[in-house]
Structure formats: structure tokens, C-alpha cells
Short mmCIF file of C-alpha atoms in Angstrom, two decimals:
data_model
loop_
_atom_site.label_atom_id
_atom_site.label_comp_id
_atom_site.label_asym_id
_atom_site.label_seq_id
_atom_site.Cartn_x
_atom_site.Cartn_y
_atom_site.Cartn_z
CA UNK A 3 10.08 18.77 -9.30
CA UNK A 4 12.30 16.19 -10.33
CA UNK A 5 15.93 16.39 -11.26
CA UNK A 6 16.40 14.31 -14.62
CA UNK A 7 19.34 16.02 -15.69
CA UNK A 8 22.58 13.64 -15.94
CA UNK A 9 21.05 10.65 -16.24
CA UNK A 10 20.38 7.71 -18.60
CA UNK A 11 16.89 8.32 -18.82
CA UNK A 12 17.01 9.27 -23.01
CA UNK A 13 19.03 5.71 -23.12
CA UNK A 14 16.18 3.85 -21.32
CA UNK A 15 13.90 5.90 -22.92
CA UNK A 16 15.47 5.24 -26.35
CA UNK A 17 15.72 1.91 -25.98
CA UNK A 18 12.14 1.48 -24.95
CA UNK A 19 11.03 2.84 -28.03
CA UNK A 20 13.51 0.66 -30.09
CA UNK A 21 12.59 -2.36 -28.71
CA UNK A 22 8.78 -1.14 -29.08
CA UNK A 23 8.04 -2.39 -25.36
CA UNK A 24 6.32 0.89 -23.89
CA UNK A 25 3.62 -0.57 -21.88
CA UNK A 26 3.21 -2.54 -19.16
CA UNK A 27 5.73 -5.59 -20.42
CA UNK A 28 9.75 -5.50 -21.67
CA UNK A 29 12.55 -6.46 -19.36
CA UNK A 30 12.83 -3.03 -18.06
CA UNK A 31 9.43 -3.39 -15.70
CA UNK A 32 10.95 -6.78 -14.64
CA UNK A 33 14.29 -5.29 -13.64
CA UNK A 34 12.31 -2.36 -12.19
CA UNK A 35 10.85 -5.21 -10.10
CA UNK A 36 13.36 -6.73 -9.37
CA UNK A 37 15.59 -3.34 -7.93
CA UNK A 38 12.67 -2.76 -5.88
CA UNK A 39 12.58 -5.80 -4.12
CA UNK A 40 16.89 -5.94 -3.49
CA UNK A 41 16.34 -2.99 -2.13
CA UNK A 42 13.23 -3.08 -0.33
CA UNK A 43 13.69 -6.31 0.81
CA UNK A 44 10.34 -7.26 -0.31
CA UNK A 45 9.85 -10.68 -1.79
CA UNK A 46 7.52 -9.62 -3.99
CA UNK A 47 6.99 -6.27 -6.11
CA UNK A 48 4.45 -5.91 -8.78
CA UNK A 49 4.66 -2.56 -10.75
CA UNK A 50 0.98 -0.53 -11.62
CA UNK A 51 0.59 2.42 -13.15
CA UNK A 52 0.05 4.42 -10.48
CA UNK A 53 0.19 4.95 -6.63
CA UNK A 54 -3.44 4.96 -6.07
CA UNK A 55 -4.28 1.94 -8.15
CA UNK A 56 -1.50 0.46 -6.36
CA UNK A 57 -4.03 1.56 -3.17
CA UNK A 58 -7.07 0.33 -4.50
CA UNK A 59 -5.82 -3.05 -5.83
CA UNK A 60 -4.44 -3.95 -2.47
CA UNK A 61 -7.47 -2.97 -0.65
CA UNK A 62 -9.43 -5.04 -2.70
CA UNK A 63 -6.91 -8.37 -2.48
CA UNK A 64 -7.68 -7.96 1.51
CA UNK A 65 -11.21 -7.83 1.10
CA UNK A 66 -12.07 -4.54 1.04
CA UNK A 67 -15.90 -4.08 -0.28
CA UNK A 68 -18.61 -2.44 -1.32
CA UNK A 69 -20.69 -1.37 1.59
CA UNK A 70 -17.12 -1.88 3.94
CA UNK A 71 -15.30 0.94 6.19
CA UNK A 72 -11.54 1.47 6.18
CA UNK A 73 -9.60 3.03 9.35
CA UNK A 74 -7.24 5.97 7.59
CA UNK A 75 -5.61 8.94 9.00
CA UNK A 76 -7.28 12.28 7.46
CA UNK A 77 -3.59 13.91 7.08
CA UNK A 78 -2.75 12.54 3.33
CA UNK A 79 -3.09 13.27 0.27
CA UNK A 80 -6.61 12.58 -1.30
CA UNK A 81 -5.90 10.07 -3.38
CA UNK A 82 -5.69 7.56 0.21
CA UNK A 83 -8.92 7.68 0.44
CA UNK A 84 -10.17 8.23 -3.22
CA UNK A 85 -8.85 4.71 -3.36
CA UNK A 86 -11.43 3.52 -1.00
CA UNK A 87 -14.07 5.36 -1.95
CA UNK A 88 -13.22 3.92 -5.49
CA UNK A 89 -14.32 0.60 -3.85
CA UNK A 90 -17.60 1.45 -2.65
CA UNK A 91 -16.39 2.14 0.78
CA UNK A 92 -15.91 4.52 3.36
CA UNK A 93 -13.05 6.00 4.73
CA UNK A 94 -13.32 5.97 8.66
CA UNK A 95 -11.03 8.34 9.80
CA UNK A 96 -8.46 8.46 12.87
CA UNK A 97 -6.33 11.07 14.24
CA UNK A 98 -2.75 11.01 14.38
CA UNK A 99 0.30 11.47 16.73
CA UNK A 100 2.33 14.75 16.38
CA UNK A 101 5.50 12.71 16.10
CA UNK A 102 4.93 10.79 13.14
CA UNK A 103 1.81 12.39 11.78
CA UNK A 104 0.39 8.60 11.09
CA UNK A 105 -2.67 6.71 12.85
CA UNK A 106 -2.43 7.46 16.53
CA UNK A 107 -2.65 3.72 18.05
CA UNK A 108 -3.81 4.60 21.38
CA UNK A 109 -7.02 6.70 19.13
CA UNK A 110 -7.46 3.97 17.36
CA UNK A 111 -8.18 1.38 20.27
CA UNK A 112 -10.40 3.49 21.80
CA UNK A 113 -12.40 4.24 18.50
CA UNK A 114 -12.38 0.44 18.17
CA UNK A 115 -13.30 -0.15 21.97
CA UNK A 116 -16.40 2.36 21.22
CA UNK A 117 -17.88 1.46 18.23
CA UNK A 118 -16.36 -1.98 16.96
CA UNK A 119 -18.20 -5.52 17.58
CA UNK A 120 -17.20 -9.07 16.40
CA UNK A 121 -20.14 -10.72 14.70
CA UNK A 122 -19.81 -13.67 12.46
CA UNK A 123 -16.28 -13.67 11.93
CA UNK A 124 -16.15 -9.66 11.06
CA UNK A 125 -16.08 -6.74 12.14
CA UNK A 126 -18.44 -4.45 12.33
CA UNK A 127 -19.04 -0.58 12.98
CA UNK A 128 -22.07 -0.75 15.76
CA UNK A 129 -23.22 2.70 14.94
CA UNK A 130 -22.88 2.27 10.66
CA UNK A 131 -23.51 -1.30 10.75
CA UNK A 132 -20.98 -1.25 8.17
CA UNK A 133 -18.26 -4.21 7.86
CA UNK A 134 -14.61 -2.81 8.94
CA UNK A 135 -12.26 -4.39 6.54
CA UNK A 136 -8.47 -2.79 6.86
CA UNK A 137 -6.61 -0.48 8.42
CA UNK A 138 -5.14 2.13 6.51
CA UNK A 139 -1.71 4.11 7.60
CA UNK A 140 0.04 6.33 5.65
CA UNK A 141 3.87 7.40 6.16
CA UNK A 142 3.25 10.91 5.91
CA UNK A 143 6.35 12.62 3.90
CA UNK A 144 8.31 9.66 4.23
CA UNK A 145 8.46 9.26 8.27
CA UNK A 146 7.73 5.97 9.46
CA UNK A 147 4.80 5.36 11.69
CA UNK A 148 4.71 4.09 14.56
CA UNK A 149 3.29 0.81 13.18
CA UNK A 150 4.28 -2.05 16.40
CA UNK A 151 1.47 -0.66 18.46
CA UNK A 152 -0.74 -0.34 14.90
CA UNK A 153 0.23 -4.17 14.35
CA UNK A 154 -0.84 -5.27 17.87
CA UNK A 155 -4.30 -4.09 17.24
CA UNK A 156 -4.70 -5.15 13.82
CA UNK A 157 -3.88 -8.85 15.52
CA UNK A 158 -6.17 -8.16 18.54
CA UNK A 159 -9.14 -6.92 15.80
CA UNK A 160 -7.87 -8.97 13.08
CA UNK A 161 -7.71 -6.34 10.91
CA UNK A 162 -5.32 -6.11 7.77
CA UNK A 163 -3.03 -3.52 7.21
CA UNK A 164 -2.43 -1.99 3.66
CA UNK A 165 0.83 0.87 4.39
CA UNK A 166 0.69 3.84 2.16
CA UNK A 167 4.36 4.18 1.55
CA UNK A 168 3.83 6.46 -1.34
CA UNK A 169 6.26 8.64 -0.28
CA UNK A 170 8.64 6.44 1.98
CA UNK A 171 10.80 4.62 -0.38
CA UNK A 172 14.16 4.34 1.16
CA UNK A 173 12.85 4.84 4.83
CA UNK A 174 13.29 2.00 7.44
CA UNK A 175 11.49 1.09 10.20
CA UNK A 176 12.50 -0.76 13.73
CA UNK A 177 10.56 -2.96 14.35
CA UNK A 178 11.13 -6.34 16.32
CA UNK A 179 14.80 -5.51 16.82
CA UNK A 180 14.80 -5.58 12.87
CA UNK A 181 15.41 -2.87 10.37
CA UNK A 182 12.28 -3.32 8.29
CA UNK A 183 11.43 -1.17 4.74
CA UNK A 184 7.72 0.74 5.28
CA UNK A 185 5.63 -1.25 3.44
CA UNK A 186 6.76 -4.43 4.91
CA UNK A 187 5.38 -4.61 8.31
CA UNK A 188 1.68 -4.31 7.51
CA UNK A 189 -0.17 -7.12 5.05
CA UNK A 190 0.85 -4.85 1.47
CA UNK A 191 2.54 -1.92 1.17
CA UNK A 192 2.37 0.99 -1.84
CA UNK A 193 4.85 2.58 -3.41
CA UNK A 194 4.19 6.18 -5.78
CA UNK A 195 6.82 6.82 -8.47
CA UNK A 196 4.86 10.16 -9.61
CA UNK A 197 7.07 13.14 -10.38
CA UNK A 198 7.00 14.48 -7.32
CA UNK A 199 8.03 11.43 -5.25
CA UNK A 200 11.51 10.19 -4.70
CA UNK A 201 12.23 8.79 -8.03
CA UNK A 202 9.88 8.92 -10.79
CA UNK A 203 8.90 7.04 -13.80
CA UNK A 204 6.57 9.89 -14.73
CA UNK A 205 3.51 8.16 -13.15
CA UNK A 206 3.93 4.59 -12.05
CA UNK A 207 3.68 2.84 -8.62
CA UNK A 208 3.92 -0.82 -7.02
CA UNK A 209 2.50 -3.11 -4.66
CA UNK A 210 5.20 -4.45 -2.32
CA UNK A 211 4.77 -8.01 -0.15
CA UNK A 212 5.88 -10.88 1.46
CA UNK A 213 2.97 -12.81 0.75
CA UNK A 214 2.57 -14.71 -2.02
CA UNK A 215 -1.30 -15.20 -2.43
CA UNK A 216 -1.29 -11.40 -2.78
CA UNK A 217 1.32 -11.01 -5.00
CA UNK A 218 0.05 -14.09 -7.32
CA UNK A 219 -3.40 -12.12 -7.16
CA UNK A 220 -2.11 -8.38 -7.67
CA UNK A 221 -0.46 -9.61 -11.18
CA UNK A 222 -2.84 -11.47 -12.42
CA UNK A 223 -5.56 -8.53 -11.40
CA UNK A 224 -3.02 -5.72 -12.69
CA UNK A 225 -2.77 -7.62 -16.09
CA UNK A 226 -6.36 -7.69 -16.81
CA UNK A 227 -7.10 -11.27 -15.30
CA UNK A 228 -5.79 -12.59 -18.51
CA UNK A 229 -5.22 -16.76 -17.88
CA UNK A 230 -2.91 -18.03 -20.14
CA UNK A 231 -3.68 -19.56 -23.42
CA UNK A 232 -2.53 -21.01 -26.74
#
């Protein structure tokens, strides 16, 4: 349940309504933005309106298809892998490792080393014949994963990595001798601003990146794929 009491919320709120920006424009989802990524670190942040769009956008600007299979951990909340199901897809799920309660990596290499074969540039599922196309961890309550041994096998499988960090805003991860936000260390990561997460904008989420390509692609997707005109 979130604590709203003692804050400026009725001022934003207020001035929201003043201004008459209450959708997705106004200088208040730009500074929102903007926060995020000082704090994050992220070079990129592009707000949605939810966590599990957030999800299903940034499956989709990897690749993620119709037809396609994602790696997840079953121990989430549904909306993980509503998002890929959303898509057409399948979630393939992987155990996880007591002490993070994330994607266990040494499950996941030998559920890879079973079933997965390279063919044409992809990867495939031997027994689905289905197309693998991401990996999907999740930082369960807001502990980081374990994602250096994750990362190693996404390189070795070339899969991408979308973090579900829809609960970890504000947690940190080593990784590289570097203090690195969750969200950061994989391709995209999500953030969930739903009442129940850390801070809330009542629903509300974000994609968070380093890359531009996705970032450039998540707006103009978020925004309707509106090009610009007279």
C-alpha cells in the first residue's frame, strides 16, 4: 500500500490538471525521465504506462515473435510472462537458485546444452522447433540476480537479455568490479511504478537502456509510431 501522505503529490497533481497535460506528454514525464536515468544511471529511460507493456515492448524491440520461445523463471508475477504470451510466444521456463530466486545459470546451460541448436543464424528449441529469442530474468522482490554467469551464456548463445526490474528500483548489482543498477546489465531493463512497487505513479512503468537503437525505437513505438509532420 503506498504511503502518499506528506508529499507534493496534490501540487503535481494540481498542476497537471492546470496546465491540462495529463497524458502521456508535459514536462513532468520528461523530468520523470530524466530522475530516472541520474539515478539509474541509464542513458536512456522512456516512460509507458505500465510495467508489463514496458515487458512486452522490449521483447518485441529484441525480436521477440510470433511463433518464438522466451527463457523466464516461473517464480514472478504473471504479468512476466503474460507479456510474452501477448506476443505470440511461449514462455520456456527455468528454475531458479535459492539465493536470489532468479534464473539458475548453471539450469539454464544445461537446458540449452539439451535442447538448443544453432541453425541459420538462430536459435532454435530441437524438441518445439520453435525459434528462442531472449532470455528473460526477473529480480524477484528487488534482489539482484546473479546475472554475470546469465550474461556469459546469453554471449555464448547469443541470446538477448530483457531484466524484469519491476520491483528493483534502487537495487545495485556488482558486476565487473562495477556497481551497476538492475536493468542495466542485460540488453533493456523494466521498471513498474504500480502502487504496490517502490514509488508509484498509480500505474506507470519504463524501459531503461544504454542503447540507443532501442531507446530511439521504444519512443517512437510507445507514441503510436507517429513520424513527425507539418
Amino acid at each position: 500500500e503506498p504511503d502518499l501522505v506528506n508529499t507534493n503529490s496534490i501540487d503535481y497533481l494540481k498542476n497537471c490538471i492546470e496546465s491540462n497535460w495529463v497524458s502521456s506528454g508535459g514536462e513532468w514525464v520528461k523530468k520523470f525521465e530524466k530522475y530516472l536515468c541520474e539515478y539509474t544511471g541509464a542513458k536512456y529511460a522512456i516512460a509507458v504506462c505500465n510495467g508489463t507493456v514496458a515487458l512486452r515492448l522490449s521483447l518485441y524491440l529484441v525480436g521477440v515473435r510470433n511463433g518464438d520461445e522466451v527463457l523466464v523463471t516461473p517464480s514472478s508475477f504473471v504479468a512476466t510472462a503474460n507479456a510474452i504470451s501477448h506476443l505470440g510466444a511461449s514462455p520456456h521456463f527455468i528454475d531458479i537458485e535459492p539465493e536470489t530466486l532468479t534464473i539458475s545459470s548453471a539450469k539454464l546451460n544445461n537446458r540449452l546444452e539439451t535442447i538448443a541448436i544453432k541453425r541459420e543464424g538462430f536459435l532454435f528449441n530441437k524438441r518445439t522447433n520453435k525459434r528462442i529469442a531472449a532470455l528473460l530474468p526477473v529480480h524477484v522482490f528487488g534482489i539482484p540476480g546473479n546475472l554475470a554467469p546469465l550474461k556469459e551464456i546469453s554471449k555464448k548463445w547469443n541470446l538477448p537479455i530483457i531484466e524484469d526490474s519491476a520491483e528493483a528500483l534502487g537495487s545495485w548489482y556488482k558486476y565487473e568490479s562495477n556497481l551497476i543498477h538492475c536493468g542495466l546489465i542485460g540488453d533493456i531493463g523494466i521498471l513498474s511504478f504500480n502502487g504496490n512497487k517502490i514509488i508509484t505513479t498509480g500505474g506507470g512503468g519504463a524501459l531503461l537502456t544504454n542503447n540507443k537503437f532501442y531507446a530511439d525505437q521504444a519512443r517512437h513505438l510507445s507514441t503510436t509510431a507517429k513520424t513527425p509532420h507539418p
